[in-house]
mmCIF file of C-alpha atoms in Angstrom:
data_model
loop_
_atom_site.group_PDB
_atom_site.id
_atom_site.type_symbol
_atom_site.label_atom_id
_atom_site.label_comp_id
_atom_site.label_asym_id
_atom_site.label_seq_id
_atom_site.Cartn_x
_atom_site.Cartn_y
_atom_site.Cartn_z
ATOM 1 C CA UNK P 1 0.000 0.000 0.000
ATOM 2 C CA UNK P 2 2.931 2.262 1.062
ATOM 3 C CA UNK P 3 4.507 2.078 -2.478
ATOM 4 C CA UNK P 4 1.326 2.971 -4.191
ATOM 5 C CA UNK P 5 0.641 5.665 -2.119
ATOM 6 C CA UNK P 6 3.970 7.198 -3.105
ATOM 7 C CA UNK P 7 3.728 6.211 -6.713
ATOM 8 C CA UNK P 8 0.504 8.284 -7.119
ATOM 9 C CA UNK P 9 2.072 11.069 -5.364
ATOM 10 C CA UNK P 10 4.931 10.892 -7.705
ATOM 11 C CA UNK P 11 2.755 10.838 -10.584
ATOM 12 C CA UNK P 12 0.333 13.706 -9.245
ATOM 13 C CA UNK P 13 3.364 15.873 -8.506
ATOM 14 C CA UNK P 14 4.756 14.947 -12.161
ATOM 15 C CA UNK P 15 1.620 15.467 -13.499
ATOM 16 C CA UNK P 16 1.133 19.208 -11.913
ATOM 17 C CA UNK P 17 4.698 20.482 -12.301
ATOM 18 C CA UNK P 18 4.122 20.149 -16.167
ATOM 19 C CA UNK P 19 1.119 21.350 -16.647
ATOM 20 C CA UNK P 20 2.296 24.639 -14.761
ATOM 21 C CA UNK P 21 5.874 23.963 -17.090
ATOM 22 C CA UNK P 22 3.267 23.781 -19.885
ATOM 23 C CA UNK P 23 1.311 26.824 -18.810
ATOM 24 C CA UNK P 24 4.608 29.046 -18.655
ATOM 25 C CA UNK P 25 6.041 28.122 -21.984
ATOM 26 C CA UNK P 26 2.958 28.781 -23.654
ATOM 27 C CA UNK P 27 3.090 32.169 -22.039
ATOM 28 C CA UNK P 28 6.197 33.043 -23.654
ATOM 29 C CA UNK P 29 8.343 32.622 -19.949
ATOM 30 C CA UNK P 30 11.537 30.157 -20.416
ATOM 31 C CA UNK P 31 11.214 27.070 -18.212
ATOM 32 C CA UNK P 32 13.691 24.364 -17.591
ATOM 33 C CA UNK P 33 11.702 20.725 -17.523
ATOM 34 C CA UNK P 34 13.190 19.606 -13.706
ATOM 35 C CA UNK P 35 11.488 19.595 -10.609
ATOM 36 C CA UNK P 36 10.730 22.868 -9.095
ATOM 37 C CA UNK P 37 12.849 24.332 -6.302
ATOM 38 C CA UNK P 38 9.980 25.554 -3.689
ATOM 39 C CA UNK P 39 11.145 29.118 -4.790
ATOM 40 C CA UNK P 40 10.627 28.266 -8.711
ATOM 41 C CA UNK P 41 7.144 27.086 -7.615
ATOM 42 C CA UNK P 42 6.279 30.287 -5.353
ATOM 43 C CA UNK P 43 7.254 32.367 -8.545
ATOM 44 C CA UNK P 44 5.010 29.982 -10.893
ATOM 45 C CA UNK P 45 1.845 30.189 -8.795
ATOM 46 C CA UNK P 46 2.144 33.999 -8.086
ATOM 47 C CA UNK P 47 2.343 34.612 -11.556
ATOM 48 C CA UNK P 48 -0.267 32.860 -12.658
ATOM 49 C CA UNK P 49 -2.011 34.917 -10.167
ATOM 50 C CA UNK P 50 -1.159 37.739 -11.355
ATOM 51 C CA UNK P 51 -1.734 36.736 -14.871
ATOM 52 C CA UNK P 52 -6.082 35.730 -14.155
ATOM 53 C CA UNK P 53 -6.153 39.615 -12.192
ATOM 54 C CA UNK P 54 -6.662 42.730 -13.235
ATOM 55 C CA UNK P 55 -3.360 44.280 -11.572
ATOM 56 C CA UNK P 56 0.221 45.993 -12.802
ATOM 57 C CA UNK P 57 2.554 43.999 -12.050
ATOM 58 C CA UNK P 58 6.404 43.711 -13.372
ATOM 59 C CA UNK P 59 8.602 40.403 -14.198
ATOM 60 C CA UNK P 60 12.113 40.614 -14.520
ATOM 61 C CA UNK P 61 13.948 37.515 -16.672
ATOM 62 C CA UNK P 62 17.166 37.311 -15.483
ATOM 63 C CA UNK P 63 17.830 34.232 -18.677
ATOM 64 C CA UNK P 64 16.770 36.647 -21.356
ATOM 65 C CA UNK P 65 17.725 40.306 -19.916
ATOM 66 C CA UNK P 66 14.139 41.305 -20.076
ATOM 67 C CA UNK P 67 11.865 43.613 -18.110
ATOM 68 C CA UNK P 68 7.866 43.053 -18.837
ATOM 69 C CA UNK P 69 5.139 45.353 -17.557
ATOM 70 C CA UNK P 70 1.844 43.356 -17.208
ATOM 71 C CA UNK P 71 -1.764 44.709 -16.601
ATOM 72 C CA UNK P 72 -3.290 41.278 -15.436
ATOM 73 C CA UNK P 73 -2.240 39.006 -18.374
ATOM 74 C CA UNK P 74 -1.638 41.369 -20.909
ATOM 75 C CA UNK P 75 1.980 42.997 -21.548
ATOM 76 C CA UNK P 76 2.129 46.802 -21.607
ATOM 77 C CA UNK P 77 5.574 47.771 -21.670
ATOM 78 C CA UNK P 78 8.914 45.652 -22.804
ATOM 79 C CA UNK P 79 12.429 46.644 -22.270
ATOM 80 C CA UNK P 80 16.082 45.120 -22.469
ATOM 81 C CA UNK P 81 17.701 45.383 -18.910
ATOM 82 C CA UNK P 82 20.687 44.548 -17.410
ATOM 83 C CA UNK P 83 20.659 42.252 -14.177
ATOM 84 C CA UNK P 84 23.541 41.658 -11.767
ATOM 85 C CA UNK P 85 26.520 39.608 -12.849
ATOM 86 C CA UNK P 86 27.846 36.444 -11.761
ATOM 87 C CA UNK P 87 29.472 38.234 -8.560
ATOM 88 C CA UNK P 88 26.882 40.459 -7.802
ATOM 89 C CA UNK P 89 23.514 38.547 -8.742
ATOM 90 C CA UNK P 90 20.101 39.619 -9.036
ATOM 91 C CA UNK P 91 18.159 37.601 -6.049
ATOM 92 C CA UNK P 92 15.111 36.038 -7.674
ATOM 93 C CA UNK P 93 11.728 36.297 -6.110
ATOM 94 C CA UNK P 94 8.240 37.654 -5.373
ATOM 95 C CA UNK P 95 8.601 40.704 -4.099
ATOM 96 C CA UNK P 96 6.812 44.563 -4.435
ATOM 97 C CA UNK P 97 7.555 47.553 -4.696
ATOM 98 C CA UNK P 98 8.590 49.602 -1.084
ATOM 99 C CA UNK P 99 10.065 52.863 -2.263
ATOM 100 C CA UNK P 100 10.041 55.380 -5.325
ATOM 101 C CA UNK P 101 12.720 58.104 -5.511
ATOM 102 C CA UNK P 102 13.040 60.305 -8.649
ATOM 103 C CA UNK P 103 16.693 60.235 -7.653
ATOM 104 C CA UNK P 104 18.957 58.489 -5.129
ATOM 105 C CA UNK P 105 22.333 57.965 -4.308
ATOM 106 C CA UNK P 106 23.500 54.251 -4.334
ATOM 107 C CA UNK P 107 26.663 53.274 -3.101
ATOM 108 C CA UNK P 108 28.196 49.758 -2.364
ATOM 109 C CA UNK P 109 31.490 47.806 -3.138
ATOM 110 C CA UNK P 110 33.388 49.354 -5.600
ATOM 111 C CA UNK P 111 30.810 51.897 -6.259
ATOM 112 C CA UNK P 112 29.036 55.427 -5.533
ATOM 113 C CA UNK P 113 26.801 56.943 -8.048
ATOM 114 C CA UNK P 114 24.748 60.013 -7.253
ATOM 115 C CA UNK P 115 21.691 60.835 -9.016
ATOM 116 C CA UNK P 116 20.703 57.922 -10.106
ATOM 117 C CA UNK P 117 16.992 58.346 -11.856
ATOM 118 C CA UNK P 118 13.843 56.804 -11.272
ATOM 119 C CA UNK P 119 14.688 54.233 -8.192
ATOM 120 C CA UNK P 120 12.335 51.906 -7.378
ATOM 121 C CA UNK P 121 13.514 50.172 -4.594
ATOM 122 C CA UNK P 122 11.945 46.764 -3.835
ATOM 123 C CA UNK P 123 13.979 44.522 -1.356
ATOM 124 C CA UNK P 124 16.709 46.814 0.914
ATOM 125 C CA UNK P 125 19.204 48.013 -0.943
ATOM 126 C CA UNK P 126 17.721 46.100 -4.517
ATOM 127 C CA UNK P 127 15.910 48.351 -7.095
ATOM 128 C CA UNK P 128 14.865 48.875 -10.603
ATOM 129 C CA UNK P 129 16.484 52.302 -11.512
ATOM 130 C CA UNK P 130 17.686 54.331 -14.822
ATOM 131 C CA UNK P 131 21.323 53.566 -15.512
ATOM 132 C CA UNK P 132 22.982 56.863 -17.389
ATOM 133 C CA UNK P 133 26.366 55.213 -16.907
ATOM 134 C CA UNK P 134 26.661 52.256 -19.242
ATOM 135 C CA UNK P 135 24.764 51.201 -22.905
ATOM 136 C CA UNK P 136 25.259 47.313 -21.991
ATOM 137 C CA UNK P 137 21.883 46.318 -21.970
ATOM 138 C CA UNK P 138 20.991 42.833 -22.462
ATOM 139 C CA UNK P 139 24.542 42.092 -20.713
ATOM 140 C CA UNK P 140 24.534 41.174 -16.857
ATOM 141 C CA UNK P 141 26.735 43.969 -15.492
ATOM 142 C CA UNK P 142 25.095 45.651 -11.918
ATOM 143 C CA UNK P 143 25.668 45.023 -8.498
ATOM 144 C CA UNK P 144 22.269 43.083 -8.364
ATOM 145 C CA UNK P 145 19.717 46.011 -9.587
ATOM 146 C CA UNK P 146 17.677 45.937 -12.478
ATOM 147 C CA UNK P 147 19.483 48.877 -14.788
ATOM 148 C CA UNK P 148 16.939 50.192 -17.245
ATOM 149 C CA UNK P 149 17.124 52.819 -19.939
ATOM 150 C CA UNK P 150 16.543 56.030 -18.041
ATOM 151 C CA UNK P 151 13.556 56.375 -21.044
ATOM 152 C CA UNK P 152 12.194 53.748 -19.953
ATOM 153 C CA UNK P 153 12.888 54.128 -15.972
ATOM 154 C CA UNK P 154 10.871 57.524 -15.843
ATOM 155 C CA UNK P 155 7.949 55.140 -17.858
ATOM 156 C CA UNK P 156 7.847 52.630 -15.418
ATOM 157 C CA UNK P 157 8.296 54.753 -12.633
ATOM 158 C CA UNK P 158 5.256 56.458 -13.382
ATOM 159 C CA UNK P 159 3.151 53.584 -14.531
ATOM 160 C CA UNK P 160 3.858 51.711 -10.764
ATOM 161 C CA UNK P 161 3.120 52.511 -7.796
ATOM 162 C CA UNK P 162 4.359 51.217 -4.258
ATOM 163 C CA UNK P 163 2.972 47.702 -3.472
ATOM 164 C CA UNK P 164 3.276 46.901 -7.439
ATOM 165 C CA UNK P 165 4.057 43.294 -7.267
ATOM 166 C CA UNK P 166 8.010 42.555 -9.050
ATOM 167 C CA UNK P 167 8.683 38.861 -10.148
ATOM 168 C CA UNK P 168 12.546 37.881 -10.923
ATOM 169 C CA UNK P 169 12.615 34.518 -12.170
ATOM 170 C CA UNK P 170 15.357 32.698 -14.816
#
C-alpha cells in the first residue's frame, strides 16, 4: 500500500509540475523541464495569479535580460535590462515595490553613483532604476539592480506605484 501511495504522489506531482511547465512556456516565460525548487514554484503560482487579475505587475527575466510590464495578463511595456553579474547577482523572487525616488544615491562595493533616476527600490538596498552610466543592456553587469534605460525608468516609474508586485525569475 505504502509504495502505491507514493507512486501516485509521484505521478500527481509529475503530473502538476508540467502542466504549470506547460502553462509558462505557452506564455512566452523560459522554463527548464526539472522539478521545481519551492522558490521556482512560489514564482510559478504567483504569476499565474497575477496573470487571471486585473493588476500591474512587473517580471524581470534574469535568462533573457528582459523587463515586462503586465496589466493582469496582458503585456504593456517591454524593455532590455541589465541584471547583476555572476558576482553580484540579481536575487530572484516575489517581491513589491517599497520605495520610489526620482533620484537616489547608491553606493556599495566598488561603487558610488549620485543621481541615479527613477529608483524603485523593492527589497533593501535592490531596485529597478535608470542607468545613465553604461549602454550594456541585455549584458549582466550591476551590483544586483535591475538597470533600465533612463527612457524607460521615468515610464515605469510612473506607470507603478508602491505595493506593485516585481517577479525575478530565470
Amino acid at each position: 500500500m505504502k509504495s502505491i501511495m507514493s507512486s501516485n504522489w509521484v505521478r500527481y506531482a509529475g503530473a502538476f509540475l508540467a502542466s504549470t511547465l506547460l502553462t509558462l512556456t505557452v506564455l512566452g516565460i523560459s522554463a527548464i523541464p526539472t522539478f521545481a525548487a519551492p522558490l521556482q514554484e512560489e514564482i510559478a503560482e504567483r504569476m499565474m495569479e497575477l496573470q487571471s487579475s486585473d493588476n500591474r505587475w512587473i517580471s524581470v527575466d534574469l535568462t533573457n535580460q528582459r523587463l515586462i510590464a503586465w496589466e493582469g495578463g496582458s503585456q504593456v511595456y517591454a524593455v532590455i535590462i541589465s541584471t547583476g553579474k555572476k558576482s553580484t547577482p540579481t536575487r530572484q523572487g516575489v517581491f513589491t515595490i517599497k520605495s520610489k525616488h526620482r533620484t537616489d544615491r547608491m553606493r556599495g562595493e566598488g561603487y558610488d553613483v549620485p543621481n541615479v533616476p527613477y529608483a524603485m527600490y523593492y527589497e533593501g538596498s535592490y531596485a529597478i532604476h535608470g542607468a545613465f552610466w553604461h549602454h550594456r543592456f541585455g549584458t549582466p553587469v550591476s551590483h544586483g539592480c535591475v538597470n533600465v534605460a533612463v527612457n524607460h525608468a521615468r515610464w515605469l516609474f510612473d506607470w507603478a506605484s508602491v505595493g506593485t508586485p516585481v517577479i525575478i525569475h530565470d
